Amino acid sequence: MNSRLKKIIVIAEYSDDRPAQVTLELITCAREIRKIANADIQAVVMGVRPESAAQILSLTGTDVVSIEIDVEKEQYPLFQRRILESAMEELKPDIIIAAHTSMGMDFLPGLAVSMGASCITGVKKITVESGQFVFVRSVWNGKFDAMIRSEKAVTAVSVPPGSFKPADGRAAKKGTVSLWKNSDIAEDRRIRIESVEKKGASSDSSLDDADVIVSAGRGIGKEENLEVLREFAGLLRKSAVAGSRPLIDCGWLPYRRQVGVTGKTVSPKIYIACGVSGSSQHIAGMAGSETIIAVNTDPGAAIFNISDFCVIEDVVPFMEALVKLISTSESQGC
Amino acid sequence: MKILVCIKQVPEHTSAVAVHASGDRVEIPESTKYRINRFDEFAVEAAAQIKESVSGTIVDVVTVGPKSAETVIRRAMGMGADHGMIVDDGFTDNLTPDVISEILARVARRSDYDLVFTGIMSEDEMNAQTGQMLAAGLDIPSAVGVVEISRIGSDGDIQVIRERENGVRERLSISTPAVLTIQGGINRPRYPALSAILRANAKNIDIISDITPAMTDKGNDRSVLRIAPSAKIRRGKILEGSVLQKAEKLITILKERNVLI
């Protein structure tokens, strides 16, 4: 693929009649590409009542295709993918940009297969080198960045939320909105969405209110080692203990204490990451913290890239020494 | 019920993994020990649990990789898988998901699997594509990010819960055959009992050499130009000295910010 491309399609997500924040970020991503290559941008909004979201999205100055699907088809995700596939046949994109979300990751790889497109997921930056696009993505739990070149004519990319600034919804010139109806697509009912439920536990506010969050990662090794972190947190004002996804998956901490894309987004005064490797999923949930301190045995751990202070030590012995030192210096002070 | 679980080996620790001198791949030291990719381990456990609850269930486990991946295949067999397969090749280690999924599709077509499991992603490449592409290649449905397998119906329908964002979960009915990509936390992967490990060690592992990337008509859909340590976003002052000195420095930082009680 060379950089003189013709069309970029952004696949929108929306809820409550408004485009999702990440969709506005994808528009910015598409515009960054347009800065380095001549291109048309179109967004596709698909759903039962897509028009309001499509109108709002067009205020960013983007041309939007609004595809309305029948209510009874809403619960069949495979059916919706077929509709999207047929829309792509018509729109003939060179680059498809979707969000790296549960929705985007559901349809994008399959869509790429059916289109014979290259599929590059988790793209956080796009540049050009010698006339070719370079897609930058995190690998190895965020430890390295890989610079990738597509080997197909069409490239489908997924972009994680937070990778680009959202596009402004007050463009000088509104984009056009084309209204499409889903046409005669063969039905596919092999997957049916029965219900959508919200896990109640996520409403815990203890992490929102904390000034200091002591966060545990897999590096702590075993559940018992959470104790020293709890002890440490007990020595700090307005503190809470949280954890990264793998730790919650192990059942060591409840779901409501999870920091990251699939958990909570926090921005305390101080975030202390203990044995956290720093995957992009985790970093997205804590990057806004005022001061970030990390303790990790691996000097190459990705968490250090976002830290203000780095302690390269085996986390458990270090935290034990730290707790001991604070406790003894306190008693001396009395 | 017949289940195929697709697994991948990843290094047990990544601290020794570095950028190769060529700059376009990583270098993994010879001495590195491998384990099952974390999400694939959840997938193996999910299959093992179905085997325990649905009589007559057979669980096969497969990896695309070198013969030395036998270690992770045996581990999966120790957890409950009946048969192990390695699609070995001598091919280069940087196949992309479009090729891997096509190879796996060819493996899957050799048997009548009702369910195919993969982890939601690998910890090294983090593509999160193989399961969905495999389903597309086999033209069967897939559910991504499964956190619960609620019901296995005798009518060929299964019910699962998949994870969306912000604590939202979606309950799905899926007609089999289907691919499920398994999210972490769906279960607690067992530590295989010694007797199970010994039994697994005594079994044969099928080395599949008649399925190759060349047969798939698919080249890698992308190539890696460069690999580099990820960029620094904050200055990252390294606290130097002994453990005690580092602890003292950290206490000073906490005191400056007035958070010590």
XYZ file of C-alpha atoms in Angstrom:
595
model
C 0.000 0.000 0.000
C 1.363 3.424 -0.805
C 0.480 6.676 0.866
C -1.562 8.107 -2.033
C -4.700 6.482 -0.739
C -8.220 7.343 -1.551
C -10.551 6.502 1.294
C -10.541 6.080 5.054
C -13.620 4.611 6.715
C -14.142 5.118 10.441
C -16.512 2.616 12.046
C -18.421 4.520 14.714
C -19.826 3.326 18.008
C -22.645 5.123 19.740
C -24.886 4.936 22.751
C -27.816 7.087 23.916
C -27.973 8.706 20.457
C -24.449 10.133 20.773
C -21.202 9.019 19.157
C -18.819 7.379 21.625
C -15.803 9.360 22.802
C -13.524 6.804 21.134
C -15.261 7.424 17.795
C -14.342 11.114 18.000
C -10.778 9.994 18.694
C -10.847 7.780 15.591
C -11.863 10.823 13.517
C -8.698 12.568 14.750
C -6.685 9.450 13.889
C -8.141 9.520 10.350
C -7.250 13.212 10.052
C -3.681 12.538 11.139
C -3.479 10.119 8.215
C -4.974 12.762 5.926
C -2.207 15.158 6.960
C 0.358 12.803 5.486
C -1.653 11.433 2.584
C -4.436 12.660 0.374
C -7.641 11.016 1.517
C -11.392 11.204 1.967
C -12.775 10.383 5.376
C -16.190 8.852 5.921
C -17.679 7.521 9.117
C -20.172 4.650 9.259
C -22.751 4.619 12.043
C -24.805 1.435 12.148
C -27.657 0.529 14.464
C -31.364 0.611 15.112
C -31.564 4.403 15.486
C -28.250 5.716 14.170
C -29.399 9.031 12.751
C -29.036 11.291 15.804
C -25.533 10.002 16.478
C -24.739 10.414 12.773
C -25.930 14.038 12.824
C -23.816 14.810 15.897
C -20.812 13.113 14.342
C -21.219 15.195 11.162
C -20.737 18.345 13.285
C -17.049 17.436 13.416
C -16.981 18.111 9.682
C -16.987 14.423 8.797
C -19.181 12.888 6.099
C -21.268 10.154 7.677
C -23.085 7.110 6.331
C -25.922 6.202 8.668
C -27.070 2.586 8.265
C -30.363 1.842 9.920
C -31.077 -1.790 10.711
C -34.380 -3.368 11.694
C -35.069 -3.747 15.394
C -35.399 -7.511 15.083
C -31.932 -7.722 13.583
C -30.252 -5.839 16.390
C -29.759 -8.924 18.500
C -27.869 -10.835 15.804
C -24.214 -9.670 15.717
C -23.224 -11.894 12.776
C -26.048 -10.450 10.743
C -24.781 -6.965 11.518
C -21.320 -7.953 10.401
C -22.716 -9.064 7.043
C -24.387 -5.682 6.662
C -21.098 -3.991 7.465
C -19.288 -6.212 4.966
C -21.702 -5.287 2.219
C -21.349 -1.595 3.117
C -17.572 -1.933 2.799
C -17.974 -3.486 -0.646
C -19.835 -0.390 -1.665
C -17.604 2.155 0.075
C -14.313 0.526 -1.043
C -12.046 1.790 1.744
C -8.260 1.644 1.664
C -8.070 1.942 5.434
C -10.740 0.912 7.922
C -10.402 2.313 11.433
C -12.355 0.724 14.276
C -12.045 1.120 18.032
C -10.004 -1.460 19.921
C -13.028 -2.238 22.096
C -15.222 -5.270 22.705
C -17.308 -4.219 19.717
C -14.425 -3.428 17.378
C -12.523 -6.587 18.260
C -15.665 -8.636 17.741
C -16.085 -7.822 14.063
C -12.806 -6.405 12.724
C -10.641 -9.566 12.340
C -13.497 -11.434 10.613
C -14.210 -8.450 8.396
C -10.524 -8.327 7.434
C -10.615 -12.023 6.501
C -13.668 -11.604 4.289
C -12.127 -8.565 2.581
C -8.660 -10.078 2.234
C -7.399 -7.100 4.205
C -4.455 -6.826 6.542
C -5.599 -6.594 10.150
C -3.420 -4.556 12.514
C -4.816 -4.209 16.016
C -3.946 -1.945 18.939
C -2.517 0.808 16.712
C -1.637 3.872 18.776
C 0.188 5.940 16.155
C 0.480 6.114 12.372
C 3.424 7.636 10.493
C 4.858 7.517 6.993
C 8.285 6.237 5.969
C 9.514 6.189 2.383
C 6.000 6.712 1.117
C 4.503 3.885 3.158
C 2.341 3.898 6.224
C 3.877 2.672 9.442
C 1.493 1.471 12.122
C 2.852 1.584 15.671
C 1.481 -0.887 18.208
C 2.407 -2.137 21.673
C 3.673 -5.696 22.030
C 4.984 -7.822 24.878
C 2.685 -6.319 27.476
C 3.723 -2.822 26.486
C 7.442 -3.449 26.864
C 8.156 -2.851 23.168
C 6.625 -0.945 20.288
C 6.429 -2.666 16.916
C 6.515 -0.614 13.737
C 4.370 -2.470 11.205
C 3.827 -2.227 7.473
C 0.708 -3.585 5.821
C 1.231 -6.132 3.056
C -2.259 -5.902 1.584
C -4.092 -3.311 -0.489
C -6.679 -2.759 2.235
C -5.732 -2.359 5.887
C -8.071 -2.685 8.863
C -6.762 -1.172 12.072
C -8.109 -1.015 15.595
C -7.161 1.949 17.770
C -7.302 1.758 21.582
C -9.406 4.395 23.360
C -7.309 7.352 24.512
C -4.716 7.130 21.715
C -5.849 10.347 20.002
C -7.542 13.567 21.124
C -11.283 13.633 20.339
C -12.307 15.667 17.278
C -14.028 18.963 17.963
C -17.783 18.860 17.347
C -17.923 22.494 16.169
C -16.391 22.382 12.711
C -16.856 25.400 10.438
C -18.518 23.152 7.874
C -20.806 20.289 8.835
C -20.281 16.980 7.057
C -22.958 15.325 4.947
C -25.163 12.543 6.314
C -26.287 9.796 3.920
C -29.099 7.595 5.143
C -28.851 3.934 4.199
C -31.186 1.078 4.969
C -29.786 -2.397 5.323
C -30.554 -4.122 2.058
C -31.243 -7.763 1.257
C -28.637 -9.449 3.376
C -29.084 -13.148 4.075
C -30.126 -13.673 7.684
C -27.619 -15.098 10.133
C -28.999 -15.947 13.527
C -26.235 -18.218 14.788
C -25.445 -15.776 17.582
C -28.202 -14.068 19.526
C -27.731 -11.432 22.223
C -30.123 -12.546 24.964
C -29.539 -9.726 27.405
C -27.089 -7.060 28.464
C -26.369 -6.655 32.133
C -24.243 -4.357 34.256
C -22.143 -5.852 36.969
C -23.200 -3.845 40.027
C -19.940 -4.049 41.915
C -18.233 -1.491 39.685
C -19.926 1.382 41.544
C -17.488 1.197 44.480
C -16.173 4.704 45.042
C -13.206 3.874 47.274
C -10.760 4.194 44.358
C -12.307 7.478 43.166
C -11.921 9.032 46.598
C -8.381 7.881 47.308
C -5.470 10.326 47.260
C -3.006 7.477 47.120
C -3.550 4.189 45.322
C -1.251 1.284 46.057
C -1.651 -1.010 43.089
C -0.591 -4.633 42.943
C 0.432 -6.549 39.842
C 1.342 -10.121 39.131
C 4.901 -9.382 40.216
C 3.856 -9.747 43.842
C 3.841 -13.490 43.185
C 1.211 -14.746 45.585
C -1.957 -13.621 47.302
C -0.408 -13.510 50.780
C 1.949 -10.799 49.572
C -0.989 -8.413 49.249
C -0.701 -8.104 53.024
C 2.461 -6.001 52.917
C 0.789 -3.658 50.409
C -2.239 -3.342 52.691
C 0.103 -2.611 55.567
C 1.870 0.031 53.490
C -1.439 1.591 52.415
C -2.376 1.726 56.090
C 0.518 4.116 56.643
C -0.770 6.554 54.024
C -3.506 9.154 54.168
C -6.725 8.474 52.178
C -5.298 5.419 50.488
C -6.732 2.356 48.773
C -5.350 -0.898 47.419
C -6.074 -1.739 43.784
C -4.782 -4.248 41.260
C -4.133 -4.975 37.608
C -6.308 -7.298 35.565
C -4.283 -10.529 35.992
C -4.515 -10.133 39.750
C -8.279 -9.683 39.664
C -8.490 -12.676 37.291
C -6.749 -14.731 39.952
C -9.463 -13.689 42.413
C -6.980 -12.010 44.768
C -8.879 -8.718 44.706
C -12.535 -8.015 43.821
C -13.490 -6.752 40.369
C -14.269 -3.246 41.699
C -10.594 -2.832 42.610
C -9.385 -3.327 39.059
C -7.571 -0.435 37.365
C -7.449 -0.418 33.563
C -9.520 -0.470 30.400
C -11.775 -3.273 31.629
C -11.910 -1.856 35.171
C -11.741 1.646 36.612
C -9.964 4.763 35.406
C -8.311 6.577 38.300
C -6.270 9.762 38.732
C -5.073 9.981 42.359
C -2.360 12.321 43.657
C 0.017 9.382 43.947
C -0.190 6.026 42.217
C 2.233 3.402 43.443
C 2.480 0.437 41.077
C 3.940 -2.611 42.808
C 4.965 -5.460 40.525
C 2.777 -4.127 37.712
C 4.276 -4.750 34.250
C 2.437 -1.829 32.678
C 0.370 -3.267 29.847
C -1.425 -0.673 27.744
C -4.729 -1.875 29.243
C -3.502 -0.980 32.712
C -1.808 2.285 31.758
C -4.991 3.555 30.111
C -6.614 3.353 33.548
C -4.016 5.288 35.562
C -2.038 7.518 33.180
C -3.784 10.623 34.553
C -2.339 10.187 38.064
C -0.399 13.218 39.343
C 2.680 11.324 40.495
C 3.410 7.756 39.498
C 5.872 5.603 41.408
C 6.711 2.091 40.229
C 8.498 -0.776 41.917
C 9.498 -3.589 39.580
C 12.376 -6.010 39.267
C 12.580 -5.645 35.465
C 14.309 -2.374 34.450
C 12.702 -2.766 31.015
C 9.157 -3.009 32.399
C 6.743 -0.765 30.506
C 5.418 0.720 33.753
C 8.676 2.668 34.142
C 7.940 4.548 30.909
C 5.044 6.289 32.566
C 6.589 6.637 36.028
C 7.998 9.739 37.699
C 10.011 7.643 40.124
C 11.371 4.164 39.455
C 12.495 1.627 42.030
C 14.212 -1.337 40.384
C 13.888 -3.939 43.106
C 12.168 -7.212 43.855
C 8.819 -5.812 44.924
C 7.950 -7.852 48.020
C 11.260 -7.556 49.942
C 11.402 -3.886 49.009
C 7.916 -3.158 50.293
C 8.696 -5.064 53.477
C 11.815 -2.961 54.007
C 9.860 0.201 53.244
C 7.073 -0.594 55.707
C 9.621 -1.456 58.374
C 11.520 1.760 57.824
C 8.400 3.932 57.989
C 7.220 2.169 61.149
C 10.562 2.517 62.955
C 11.108 6.142 61.950
C 7.625 6.903 63.224
C 8.265 5.364 66.632
C 11.554 7.270 66.850
C 9.643 10.449 66.193
C 7.338 9.943 69.200
C -18.898 -33.113 22.680
C -15.555 -32.490 21.027
C -13.464 -29.467 21.924
C -10.286 -28.111 20.350
C -8.209 -25.733 22.465
C -5.604 -23.651 20.620
C -2.718 -22.601 22.808
C 0.567 -20.760 22.448
C 3.746 -20.836 24.445
C 5.194 -17.597 25.810
C 8.346 -16.988 27.876
C 7.825 -17.517 31.579
C 9.563 -14.209 32.309
C 10.075 -11.328 29.933
C 12.872 -9.447 31.715
C 15.525 -11.148 29.556
C 13.645 -10.542 26.315
C 15.391 -7.765 24.380
C 15.409 -6.198 20.938
C 17.494 -8.315 18.556
C 20.531 -6.697 16.944
C 18.667 -6.768 13.614
C 16.158 -4.356 15.178
C 13.165 -6.034 13.569
C 12.411 -8.724 16.128
C 12.979 -9.619 19.744
C 15.680 -11.897 21.021
C 14.699 -14.561 23.521
C 17.657 -16.177 25.313
C 18.227 -19.900 24.663
C 17.810 -20.706 28.335
C 14.292 -19.228 28.479
C 11.596 -21.410 29.979
C 8.159 -21.293 28.418
C 4.678 -21.515 29.846
C 1.145 -21.524 28.443
C -0.040 -18.072 27.422
C -2.092 -16.893 30.403
C -5.394 -16.540 28.522
C -4.943 -19.931 26.833
C -4.542 -21.508 30.251
C -8.017 -20.234 31.142
C -9.223 -21.769 27.854
C -7.705 -25.176 28.703
C -9.324 -25.068 32.146
C -12.703 -24.139 30.637
C -12.495 -27.180 28.363
C -11.374 -29.423 31.234
C -14.397 -28.317 33.261
C -16.796 -29.127 30.424
C -15.167 -32.534 30.127
C -15.928 -33.110 33.806
C -19.556 -32.065 33.516
C -20.547 -33.386 30.076
C -19.817 -37.089 29.764
C -18.187 -38.298 26.595
C -16.396 -34.990 26.023
C -13.045 -35.191 24.257
C -10.594 -32.322 24.520
C -7.803 -31.874 21.969
C -5.132 -29.246 22.373
C -3.030 -27.820 19.551
C -0.235 -25.326 19.115
C 1.472 -23.954 16.027
C 5.120 -23.807 16.929
C 8.372 -25.656 17.425
C 8.549 -29.227 18.751
C 9.869 -27.816 22.008
C 6.358 -26.487 22.631
C 5.735 -30.040 23.810
C 6.185 -28.729 27.359
C 3.077 -26.543 27.224
C 1.087 -29.219 25.369
C 1.920 -31.722 28.125
C 0.942 -29.195 30.744
C -2.458 -28.773 29.045
C -2.799 -32.572 28.918
C -2.001 -32.691 32.603
C -4.861 -30.245 33.135
C -7.262 -32.576 31.366
C -6.785 -32.484 27.589
C -6.957 -35.942 25.979
C -4.785 -35.406 22.914
C -1.977 -33.041 22.059
C -0.921 -31.808 18.635
C 1.925 -29.624 17.438
C 1.849 -28.176 13.953
C 5.565 -28.040 13.388
C 7.150 -26.653 10.440
C 10.534 -25.353 10.871
C 8.827 -22.192 9.677
C 9.832 -18.783 10.815
C 8.444 -17.684 14.126
C 6.712 -14.560 12.940
C 3.573 -15.867 11.281
C 0.700 -13.422 11.526
C -2.784 -14.365 12.809
C -4.231 -14.641 9.296
C -1.792 -17.475 8.519
C -1.943 -19.091 11.981
C -5.739 -19.089 11.915
C -5.758 -20.702 8.467
C -3.428 -23.441 9.707
C -5.660 -23.980 12.738
C -8.741 -24.077 10.501
C -7.144 -26.953 8.567
C -6.472 -28.783 11.815
C -10.045 -28.168 12.993
C -11.551 -29.458 9.741
C -9.950 -32.855 10.273
C -12.315 -33.559 13.137
C -15.876 -32.623 14.030
C -15.328 -30.142 16.806
C -18.365 -28.649 18.476
C -16.317 -25.970 20.174
C -12.951 -24.370 19.502
C -11.365 -22.310 22.275
C -8.557 -19.771 22.102
C -7.339 -17.283 24.685
C -8.563 -13.751 23.990
C -5.005 -12.767 23.014
C -1.372 -13.742 23.406
C 0.746 -11.889 25.914
C 3.619 -11.397 23.473
C 2.099 -10.310 20.161
C -1.213 -9.093 21.658
C -3.085 -9.285 18.361
C -6.380 -10.638 19.739
C -7.300 -11.824 16.236
C -6.653 -15.546 15.867
C -9.953 -16.829 17.306
C -12.136 -14.481 15.272
C -10.174 -15.179 12.082
C -10.387 -18.911 12.701
C -14.164 -18.621 13.028
C -14.328 -16.575 9.818
C -12.190 -19.165 8.030
C -14.411 -22.021 9.214
C -17.514 -19.899 8.637
C -18.784 -20.489 12.152
C -19.777 -17.949 14.807
C -17.379 -16.638 17.439
C -17.843 -14.950 20.790
C -15.020 -12.705 21.958
C -14.007 -12.247 25.593
C -16.060 -15.028 27.171
C -16.166 -14.820 30.978
C -18.745 -17.538 31.624
C -20.008 -20.643 29.854
C -23.470 -20.851 31.374
C -25.137 -23.709 29.573
C -24.240 -26.436 27.137
C -27.512 -27.552 25.589
C -28.085 -30.958 24.086
C -29.694 -29.147 21.139
C -26.309 -27.845 20.027
C -26.912 -24.430 21.521
C -24.644 -22.976 24.161
C -25.082 -19.941 26.312
C -22.133 -17.764 27.302
C -21.480 -14.381 28.843
C -18.991 -12.077 27.213
C -17.402 -9.022 28.709
C -17.953 -5.573 27.274
C -16.606 -2.316 28.749
C -17.327 -0.724 32.154
C -18.649 -3.827 33.843
C -21.223 -4.499 31.103
C -21.735 -8.148 30.213
C -23.587 -9.629 27.289
C -25.443 -12.943 27.480
C -25.270 -14.770 24.149
C -26.882 -17.881 22.694
C -24.671 -19.463 20.075
C -25.296 -22.421 17.833
C -22.374 -24.814 17.613
C -19.911 -25.362 16.101
C -18.482 -22.119 17.399
C -15.265 -20.466 18.477
C -15.007 -18.905 21.927
C -12.123 -16.595 22.778
C -11.673 -16.855 26.511
C -11.111 -13.838 28.737
C -8.996 -14.034 31.900
C -10.803 -14.676 35.163
C -13.398 -17.101 33.726
C -12.116 -19.796 36.114
C -9.154 -20.703 38.283
C -6.820 -22.824 36.145
C -5.862 -25.934 38.072
C -2.385 -26.970 38.949
C -2.167 -30.450 37.404
C -1.878 -33.295 39.894
C 1.341 -35.286 39.751
C -0.550 -38.395 38.612
C -2.110 -36.406 35.767
C 1.293 -35.072 34.733
C 2.750 -38.572 34.693
C -0.170 -39.835 32.613
C 0.240 -36.941 30.203
C 3.954 -37.591 29.896
C 3.281 -41.173 28.883
C 1.018 -40.136 26.001
C 2.031 -39.458 22.427
C 1.850 -36.015 20.938
C 0.932 -35.822 17.263
C 3.410 -33.837 15.262
C 1.525 -32.491 12.273
C 3.881 -31.769 9.413
C 1.498 -31.969 6.468
C -0.098 -28.606 7.137
C 2.224 -25.762 6.246
C 1.870 -22.017 5.762
C 2.632 -22.484 2.068
C -0.585 -24.525 1.726
C -2.677 -21.724 3.084
C -2.187 -19.433 0.046
C -1.823 -16.683 2.560
C 1.277 -14.683 3.134
C 1.747 -12.705 6.300
C -0.641 -9.798 6.001
C 1.980 -7.429 7.390
C 5.660 -7.187 8.183
C 7.582 -5.793 11.094
C 9.885 -2.930 10.148
C 11.302 -2.348 13.619
C 10.900 -3.217 17.261
C 11.962 -0.717 19.915
C 11.554 -0.306 23.654
C 8.299 1.568 24.160
C 8.617 5.327 24.447
C 9.020 7.119 27.762
C 6.064 9.346 28.610
C 7.382 10.591 31.977
C 10.930 11.353 33.050
C 11.260 8.299 35.282
C 13.885 9.256 37.859
C 15.563 6.049 39.001
C 16.107 5.855 42.756
C 19.667 4.620 43.279
C 21.461 2.942 46.149
C 20.865 0.008 48.465
C 17.367 -1.251 49.266
C 17.394 0.850 52.409
C 18.613 3.958 50.613
C 15.929 3.563 47.970
C 13.309 3.130 50.672
C 14.556 6.297 52.379
C 14.359 8.242 49.127
C 10.848 6.997 48.554
C 9.836 8.055 52.068
C 11.165 11.558 51.327
C 9.016 11.680 48.175
C 5.949 10.611 50.154
C 6.703 13.152 52.897
C 7.105 15.963 50.363
C 3.612 15.149 49.150
C 2.304 14.988 52.683
C 0.657 11.581 52.436
C 2.409 9.751 55.268
C 0.197 9.543 58.338
